[in-house]
Coordinates of C-alpha atoms in Angstrom, one line a residue:
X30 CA -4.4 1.5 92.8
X31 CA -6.0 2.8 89.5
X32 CA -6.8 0.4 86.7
X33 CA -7.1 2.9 84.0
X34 CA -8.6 2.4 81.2
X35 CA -7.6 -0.7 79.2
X36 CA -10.4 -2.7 77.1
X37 CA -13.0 -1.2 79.0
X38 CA -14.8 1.0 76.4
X39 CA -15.1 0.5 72.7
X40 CA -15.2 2.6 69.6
X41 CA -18.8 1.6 68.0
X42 CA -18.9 4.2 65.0
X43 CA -16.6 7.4 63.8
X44 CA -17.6 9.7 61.4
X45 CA -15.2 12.6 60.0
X46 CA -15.7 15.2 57.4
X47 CA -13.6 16.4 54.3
X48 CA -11.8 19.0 55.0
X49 CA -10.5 22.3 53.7
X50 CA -12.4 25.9 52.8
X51 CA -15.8 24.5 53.7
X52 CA -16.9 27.9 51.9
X53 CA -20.0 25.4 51.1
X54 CA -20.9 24.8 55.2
X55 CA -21.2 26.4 59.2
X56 CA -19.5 25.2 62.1
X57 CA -23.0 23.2 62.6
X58 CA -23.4 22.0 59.0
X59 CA -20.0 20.0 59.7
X60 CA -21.5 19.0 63.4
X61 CA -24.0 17.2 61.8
X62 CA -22.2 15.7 58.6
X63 CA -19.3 14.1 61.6
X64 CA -22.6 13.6 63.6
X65 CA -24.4 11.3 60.7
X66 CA -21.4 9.4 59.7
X67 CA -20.8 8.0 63.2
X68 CA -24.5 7.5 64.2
X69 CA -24.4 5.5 60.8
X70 CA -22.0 3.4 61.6
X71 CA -22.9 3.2 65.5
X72 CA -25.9 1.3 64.4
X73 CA -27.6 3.2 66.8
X74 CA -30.4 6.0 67.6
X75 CA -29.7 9.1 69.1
X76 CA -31.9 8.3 72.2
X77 CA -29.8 5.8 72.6
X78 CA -26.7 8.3 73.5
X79 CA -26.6 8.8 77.1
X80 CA -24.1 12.0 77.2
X81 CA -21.5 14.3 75.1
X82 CA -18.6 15.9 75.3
X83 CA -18.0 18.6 72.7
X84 CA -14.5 19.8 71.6
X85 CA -14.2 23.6 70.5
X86 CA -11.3 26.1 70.9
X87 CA -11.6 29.4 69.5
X88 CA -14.7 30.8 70.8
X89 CA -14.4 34.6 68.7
X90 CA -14.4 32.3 65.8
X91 CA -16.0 29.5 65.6
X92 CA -19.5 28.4 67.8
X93 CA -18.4 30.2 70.9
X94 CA -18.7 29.1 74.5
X95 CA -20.6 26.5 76.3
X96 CA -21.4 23.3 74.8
X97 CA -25.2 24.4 73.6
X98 CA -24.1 24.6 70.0
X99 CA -23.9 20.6 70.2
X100 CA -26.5 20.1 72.1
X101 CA -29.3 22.5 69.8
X102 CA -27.4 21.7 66.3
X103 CA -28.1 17.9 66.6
X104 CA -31.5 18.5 69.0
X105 CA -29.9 16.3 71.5
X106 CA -32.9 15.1 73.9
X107 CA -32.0 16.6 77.4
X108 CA -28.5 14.7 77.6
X109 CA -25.6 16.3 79.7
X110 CA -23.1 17.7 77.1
X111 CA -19.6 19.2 78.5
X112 CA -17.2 21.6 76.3
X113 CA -14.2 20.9 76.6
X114 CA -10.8 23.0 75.2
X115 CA -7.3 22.5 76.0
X116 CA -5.3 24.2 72.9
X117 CA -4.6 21.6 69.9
X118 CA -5.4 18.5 72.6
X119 CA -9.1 19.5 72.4
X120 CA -10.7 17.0 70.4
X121 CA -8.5 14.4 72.3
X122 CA -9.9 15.9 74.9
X123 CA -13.2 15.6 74.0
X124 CA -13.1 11.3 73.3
X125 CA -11.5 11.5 76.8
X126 CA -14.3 12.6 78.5
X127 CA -16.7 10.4 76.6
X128 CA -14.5 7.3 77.2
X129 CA -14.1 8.1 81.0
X130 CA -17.9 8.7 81.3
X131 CA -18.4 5.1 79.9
X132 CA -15.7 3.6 81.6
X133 CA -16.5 4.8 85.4
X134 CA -19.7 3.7 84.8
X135 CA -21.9 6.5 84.5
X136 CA -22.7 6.2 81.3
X137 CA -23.4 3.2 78.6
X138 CA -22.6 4.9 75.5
X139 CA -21.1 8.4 74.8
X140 CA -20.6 10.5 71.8
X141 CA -18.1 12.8 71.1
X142 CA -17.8 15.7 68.9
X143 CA -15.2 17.9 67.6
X144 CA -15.8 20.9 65.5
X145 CA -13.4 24.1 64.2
X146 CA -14.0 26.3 61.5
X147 CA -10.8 28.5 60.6
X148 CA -10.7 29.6 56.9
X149 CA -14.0 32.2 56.2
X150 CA -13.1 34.3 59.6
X151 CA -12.0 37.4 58.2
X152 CA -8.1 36.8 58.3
X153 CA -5.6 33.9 57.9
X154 CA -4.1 31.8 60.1
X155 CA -4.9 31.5 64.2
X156 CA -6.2 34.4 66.3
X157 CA -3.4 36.1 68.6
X158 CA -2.1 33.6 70.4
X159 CA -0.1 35.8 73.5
X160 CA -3.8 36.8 74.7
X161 CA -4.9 32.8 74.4
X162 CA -2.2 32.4 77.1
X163 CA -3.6 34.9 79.6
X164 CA -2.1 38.8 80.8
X165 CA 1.1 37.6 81.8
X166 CA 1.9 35.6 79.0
X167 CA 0.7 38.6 76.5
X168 CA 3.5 40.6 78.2
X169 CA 5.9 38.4 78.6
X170 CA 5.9 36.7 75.3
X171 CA 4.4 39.5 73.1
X172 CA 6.3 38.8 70.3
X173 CA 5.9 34.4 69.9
X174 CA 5.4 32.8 67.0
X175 CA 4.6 29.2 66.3
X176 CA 6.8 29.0 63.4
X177 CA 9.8 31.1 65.3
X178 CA 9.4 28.7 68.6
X179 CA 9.9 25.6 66.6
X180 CA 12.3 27.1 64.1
X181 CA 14.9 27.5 67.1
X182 CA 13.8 23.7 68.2
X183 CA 15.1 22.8 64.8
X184 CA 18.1 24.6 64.8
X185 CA 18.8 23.2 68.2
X186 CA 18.6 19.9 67.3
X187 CA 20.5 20.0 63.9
X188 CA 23.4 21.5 65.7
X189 CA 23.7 19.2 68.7
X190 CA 23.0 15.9 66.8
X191 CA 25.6 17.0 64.0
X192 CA 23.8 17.6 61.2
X193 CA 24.9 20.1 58.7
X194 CA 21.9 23.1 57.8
X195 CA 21.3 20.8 54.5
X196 CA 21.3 17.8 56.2
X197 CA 18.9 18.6 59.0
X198 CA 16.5 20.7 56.4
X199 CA 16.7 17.5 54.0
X200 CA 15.3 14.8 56.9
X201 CA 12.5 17.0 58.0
X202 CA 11.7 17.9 54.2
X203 CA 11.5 13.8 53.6
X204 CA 9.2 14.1 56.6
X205 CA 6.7 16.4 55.0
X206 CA 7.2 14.5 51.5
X207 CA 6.3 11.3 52.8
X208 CA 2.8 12.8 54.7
X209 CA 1.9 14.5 51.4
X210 CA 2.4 11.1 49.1
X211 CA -0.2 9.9 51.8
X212 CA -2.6 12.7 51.8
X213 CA -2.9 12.3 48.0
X214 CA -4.7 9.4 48.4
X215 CA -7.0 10.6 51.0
X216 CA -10.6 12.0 49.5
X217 CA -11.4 13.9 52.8
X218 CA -7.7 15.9 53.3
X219 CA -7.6 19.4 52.6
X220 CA -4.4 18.9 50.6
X221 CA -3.9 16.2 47.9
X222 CA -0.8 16.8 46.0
X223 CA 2.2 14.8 46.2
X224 CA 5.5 17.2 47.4
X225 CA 8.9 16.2 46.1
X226 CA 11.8 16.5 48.7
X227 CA 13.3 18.9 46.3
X228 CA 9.9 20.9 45.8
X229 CA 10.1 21.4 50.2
X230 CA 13.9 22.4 50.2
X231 CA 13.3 24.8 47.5
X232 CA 9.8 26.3 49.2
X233 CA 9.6 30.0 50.4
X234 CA 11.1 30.5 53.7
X235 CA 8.9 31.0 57.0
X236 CA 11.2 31.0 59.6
X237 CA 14.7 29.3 59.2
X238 CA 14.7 26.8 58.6
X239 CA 11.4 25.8 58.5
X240 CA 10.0 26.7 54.8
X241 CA 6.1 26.4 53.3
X242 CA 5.9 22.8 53.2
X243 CA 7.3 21.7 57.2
X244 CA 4.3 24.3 58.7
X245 CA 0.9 22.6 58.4
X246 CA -2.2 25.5 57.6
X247 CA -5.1 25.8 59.1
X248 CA -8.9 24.7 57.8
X249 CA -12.5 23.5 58.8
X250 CA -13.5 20.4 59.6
X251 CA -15.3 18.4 62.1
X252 CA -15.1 14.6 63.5
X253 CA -16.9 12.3 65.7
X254 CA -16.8 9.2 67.9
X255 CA -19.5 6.8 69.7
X256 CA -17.9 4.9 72.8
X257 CA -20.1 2.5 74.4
X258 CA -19.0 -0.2 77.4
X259 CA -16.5 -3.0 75.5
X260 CA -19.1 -6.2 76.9
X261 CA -21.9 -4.0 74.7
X262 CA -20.0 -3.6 71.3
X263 CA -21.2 -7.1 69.7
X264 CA -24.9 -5.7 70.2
X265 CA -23.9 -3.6 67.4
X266 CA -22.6 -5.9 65.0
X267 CA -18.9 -5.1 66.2
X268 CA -17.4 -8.7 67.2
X269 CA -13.8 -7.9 67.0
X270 CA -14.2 -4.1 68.4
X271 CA -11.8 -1.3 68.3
X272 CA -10.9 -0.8 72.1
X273 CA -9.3 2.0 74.0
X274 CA -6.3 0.8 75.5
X275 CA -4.8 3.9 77.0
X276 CA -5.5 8.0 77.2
X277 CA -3.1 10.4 78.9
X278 CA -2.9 13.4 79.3
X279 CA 0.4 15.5 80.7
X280 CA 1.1 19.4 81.1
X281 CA 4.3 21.4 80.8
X282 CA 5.3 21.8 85.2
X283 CA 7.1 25.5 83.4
X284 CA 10.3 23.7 84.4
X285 CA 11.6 24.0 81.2
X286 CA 10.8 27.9 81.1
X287 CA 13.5 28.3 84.0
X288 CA 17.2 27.0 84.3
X289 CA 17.4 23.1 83.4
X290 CA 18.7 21.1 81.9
X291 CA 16.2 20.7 78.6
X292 CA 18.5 21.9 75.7
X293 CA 15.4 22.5 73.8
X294 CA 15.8 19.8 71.4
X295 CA 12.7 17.5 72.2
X296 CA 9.3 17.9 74.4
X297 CA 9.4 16.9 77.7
X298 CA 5.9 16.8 78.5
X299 CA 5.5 14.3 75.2
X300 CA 7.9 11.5 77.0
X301 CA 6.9 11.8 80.1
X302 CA 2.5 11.3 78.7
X303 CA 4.6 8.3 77.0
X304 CA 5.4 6.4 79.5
X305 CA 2.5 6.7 81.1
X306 CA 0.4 6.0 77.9
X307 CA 2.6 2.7 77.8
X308 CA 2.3 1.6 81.2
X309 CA -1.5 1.8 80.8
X310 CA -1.6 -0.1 77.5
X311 CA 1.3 -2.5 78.9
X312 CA 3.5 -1.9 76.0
X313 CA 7.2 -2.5 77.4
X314 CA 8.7 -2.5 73.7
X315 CA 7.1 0.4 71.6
X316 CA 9.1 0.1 68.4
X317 CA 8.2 -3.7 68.1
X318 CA 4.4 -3.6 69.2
X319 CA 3.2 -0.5 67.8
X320 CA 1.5 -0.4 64.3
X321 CA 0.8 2.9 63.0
X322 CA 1.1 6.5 64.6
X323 CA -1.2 9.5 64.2
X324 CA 1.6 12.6 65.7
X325 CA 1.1 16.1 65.9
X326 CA 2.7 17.1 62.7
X327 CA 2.4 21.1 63.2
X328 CA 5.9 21.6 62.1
X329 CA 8.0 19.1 60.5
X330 CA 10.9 19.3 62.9
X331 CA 8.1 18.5 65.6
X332 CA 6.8 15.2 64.3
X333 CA 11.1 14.1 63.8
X334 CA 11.2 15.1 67.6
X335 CA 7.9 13.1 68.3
X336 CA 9.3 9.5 67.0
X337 CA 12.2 10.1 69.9
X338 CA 9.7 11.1 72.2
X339 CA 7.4 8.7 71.5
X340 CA 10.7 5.9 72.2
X341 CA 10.1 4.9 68.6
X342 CA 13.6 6.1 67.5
X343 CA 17.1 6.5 70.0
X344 CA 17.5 10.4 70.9
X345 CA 19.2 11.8 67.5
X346 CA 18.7 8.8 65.2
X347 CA 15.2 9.6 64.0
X348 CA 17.0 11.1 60.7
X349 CA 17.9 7.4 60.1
X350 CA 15.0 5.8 60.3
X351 CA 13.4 8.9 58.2
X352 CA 15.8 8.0 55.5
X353 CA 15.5 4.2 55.8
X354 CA 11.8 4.8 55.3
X355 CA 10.5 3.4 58.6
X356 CA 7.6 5.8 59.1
X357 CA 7.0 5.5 55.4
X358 CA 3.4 3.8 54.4
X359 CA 5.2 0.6 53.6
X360 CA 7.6 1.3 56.5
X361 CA 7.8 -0.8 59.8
X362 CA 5.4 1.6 61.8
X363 CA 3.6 4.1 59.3
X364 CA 3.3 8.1 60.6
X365 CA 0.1 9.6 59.3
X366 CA -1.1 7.3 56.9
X367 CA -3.8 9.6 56.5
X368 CA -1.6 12.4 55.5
X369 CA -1.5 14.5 58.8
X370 CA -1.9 17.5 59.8
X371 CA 0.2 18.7 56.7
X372 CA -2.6 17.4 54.3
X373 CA -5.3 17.9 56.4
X374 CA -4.6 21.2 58.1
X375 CA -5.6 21.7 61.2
X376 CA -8.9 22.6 62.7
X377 CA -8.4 22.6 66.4
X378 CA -11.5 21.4 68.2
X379 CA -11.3 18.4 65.5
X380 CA -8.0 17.3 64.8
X381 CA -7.5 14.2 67.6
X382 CA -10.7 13.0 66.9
X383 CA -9.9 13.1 63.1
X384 CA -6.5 11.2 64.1
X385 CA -8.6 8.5 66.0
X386 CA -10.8 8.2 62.7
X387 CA -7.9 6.9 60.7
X388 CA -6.5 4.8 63.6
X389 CA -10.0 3.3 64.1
X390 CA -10.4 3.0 59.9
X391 CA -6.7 0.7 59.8
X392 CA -7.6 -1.3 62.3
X393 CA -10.7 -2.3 61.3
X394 CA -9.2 -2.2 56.9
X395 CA -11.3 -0.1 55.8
X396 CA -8.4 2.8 55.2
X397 CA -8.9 2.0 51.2
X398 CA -5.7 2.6 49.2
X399 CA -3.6 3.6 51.7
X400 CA -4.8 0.7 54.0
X401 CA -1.7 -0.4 56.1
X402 CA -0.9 -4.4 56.8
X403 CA -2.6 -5.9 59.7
X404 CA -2.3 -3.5 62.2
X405 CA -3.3 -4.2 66.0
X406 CA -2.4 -1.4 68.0
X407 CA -2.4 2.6 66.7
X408 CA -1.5 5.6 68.6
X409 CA -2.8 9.2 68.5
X410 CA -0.5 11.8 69.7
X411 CA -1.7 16.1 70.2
X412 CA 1.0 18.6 71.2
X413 CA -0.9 22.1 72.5
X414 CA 1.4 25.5 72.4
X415 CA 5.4 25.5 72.4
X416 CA 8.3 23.0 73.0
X417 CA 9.3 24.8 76.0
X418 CA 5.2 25.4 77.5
X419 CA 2.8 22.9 76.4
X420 CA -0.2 20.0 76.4
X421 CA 0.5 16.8 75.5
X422 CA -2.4 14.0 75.0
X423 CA -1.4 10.0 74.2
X424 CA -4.6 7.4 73.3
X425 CA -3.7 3.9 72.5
X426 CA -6.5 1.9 70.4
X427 CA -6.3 -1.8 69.2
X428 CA -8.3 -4.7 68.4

């Protein structure tokens, strides 16, 4: 029977960039700024790195394919290096590989690398996402939007938890409100500026009832993570390591694209990559073991729907624990203390990696002013495409 993963393979350095317009830098000026920062705080060489995996999604804009961008922007000697992509899981995707190299054995220590670069392409926002989906989905769904998709999500949960149009656009507005109060005191966010609840009602409309303030943008950045075997970590001056517990990784089955019985009011694929991520980590009680979370934030109605999935809140009480400040920094179990992907937009190939920075930084209280209280166990959670078709990756770090 597998083992999985649990306390075989430890985080030994991180490194993660600012992000924003990086007007001032290429897709392989933030490579090696990630790159530095983690071989920095590795204590370690880079012939010491026995393989990477790189994390890149949008090929017409950013490095394009294969992973030789990684290997010839950081003049890696001769190592195997594997691109990976799988939508916004991608830089999750990328530590997977790297922590699965090291824990079958294969390797010793592993790096991996997440890079995207968004804002100096030529036009705003993603690149047409039907045509990312393949020639079926580019007829069949010609006319999808993000925003739309998860605007009907929202509308869908408001009206079958009872909440009023106000009620349900106030909860997910306190959502977004408490990431940006975070994100203002992050130095390496794109965003810095607190949002009043009022300010997020009040925002121009994107798609009912989602306005500015519950869609996150998009930006540059790059982040970074050296793995090595758990028993080698205290040859780097880490005694009390950060350790994988669990990574998962679950796909949509298209169930939910045919008759069923989803009502289109959470994301299937995110429970069931739960329970799995538990079972590896043996966490029985989630609400009362877990410390912080790091959630896909895309859309503010998507991170409420995530604390359910997640088993953090009962099915249709997350609004409560929103406005008894649970998830607040000073809550019970803190939700993007780093300010999310609302204050740090988000840069595909980069974002999970970027979640695992901040997890790895709590754990280890170095997260500065926004530092949480002794935290021992932090998940990162990635949601790729649409409620209804989608990827959903789970890691579980702790000391």
């Amino acid at each position: 029977m597998a083992e999985g993963i649990k306390d075989k393979v430890a985080i030994i350095g991180m490194g993660c960039t600012r992000f924003g317009e990086r007007w001032d830098m290429d897709s392989e000026g933030l490579i090696v700024e990630a790159f530095q920062e983690a071989i920095k705080d590795a204590g370690i060489e880079k012939k010491d790195i026995d393989a990477a995996w790189f994390g890149s999604s949008m090929t017409d804009t950013n490095v394009g394919k294969t992973s030789m961008p990684l290997s010839m922007t950081l003049k890696l000697p001769y190592l195997p290096v594997a691109r990976v992509e799988n939508f916004c899981a991608t830089g999750t995707e990328a530590l997977r590989g790297a922590v699965y190299g090291v824990a079958s054995g294969a390797y010793d220590i592993c790096l991996a690398l997440g890079v995207e670069k968004l804002k100096d392409t030529g036009f705003a926002g993603l690149p047409d996402m039907p045509s990312m989906l393949g020639t079926d989905a580019k007829f069949m769904m010609s006319n999808i939007t993000a925003p739309g998709e998860f605007a009907m999500m929202a509308i869908a949960y408001f009206e079958k938890y009872g909440l009023t149009p106000e009620e349900g656009k106030e909860i997910i507005a306190m959502v977004s409100s408490k990431s940006h109060s975070n994100g203002a005191k992050n130095p390496k966010a794109h965003l810095r500026r607190e949002a009043s609840v009022e300010k997020i009602m009040n925002a121009p409309m994107i798609a009912y009832p989602l306005g500015l303030f519950d869609c996150c943008g998009v930006s540059d950045g790059a982040a970074a993570a050296i793995v090595c075997r758990a028993d080698m970590a205290k040859n780097f001056g880490k005694p009390e390591p950060v350790k994988l517990k669990a990574m998962q990784l679950a796909l949509c089955s298209g169930a939910e694209l045919m008759y069923s019985d989803w009502d289109g009011t959470y994301v299937k694929t995110g429970n069931e990559c739960a329970i799995k991520a538990y079972k590896e980590a043996g966490i029985k009680n989630p609400r009362e073991e877990m410390s912080l979370l790091e959630v896909h934030d895309c859309f503010s109605i998507t991170e409420l729907v995530t604390y359910e999935d997640l088993q953090i809140s009962e099915r249709g009480k997350a609004g409560n624990d929103v406005r008894d400040g649970f998830f607040n920094l000073d809550g019970k179990i803190p939700c993007q203390p780093d300010g999310g992907l609302k204050c740090f937009g988000h840069p595909i190939g980069a974002s999970g990696l970027r979640m695992m920075y901040e997890i790895y930084l709590q754990l280890q209280g170095l997260a500065g002013d926004r530092q949480i209280k002794d935290p021992s166990l932090g998940l990162t959670h990635n949601m790729g495409g649409f409620p209804n078709q989608n990827i959903v990756s789970i890691s579980i770090a702790g000391l």
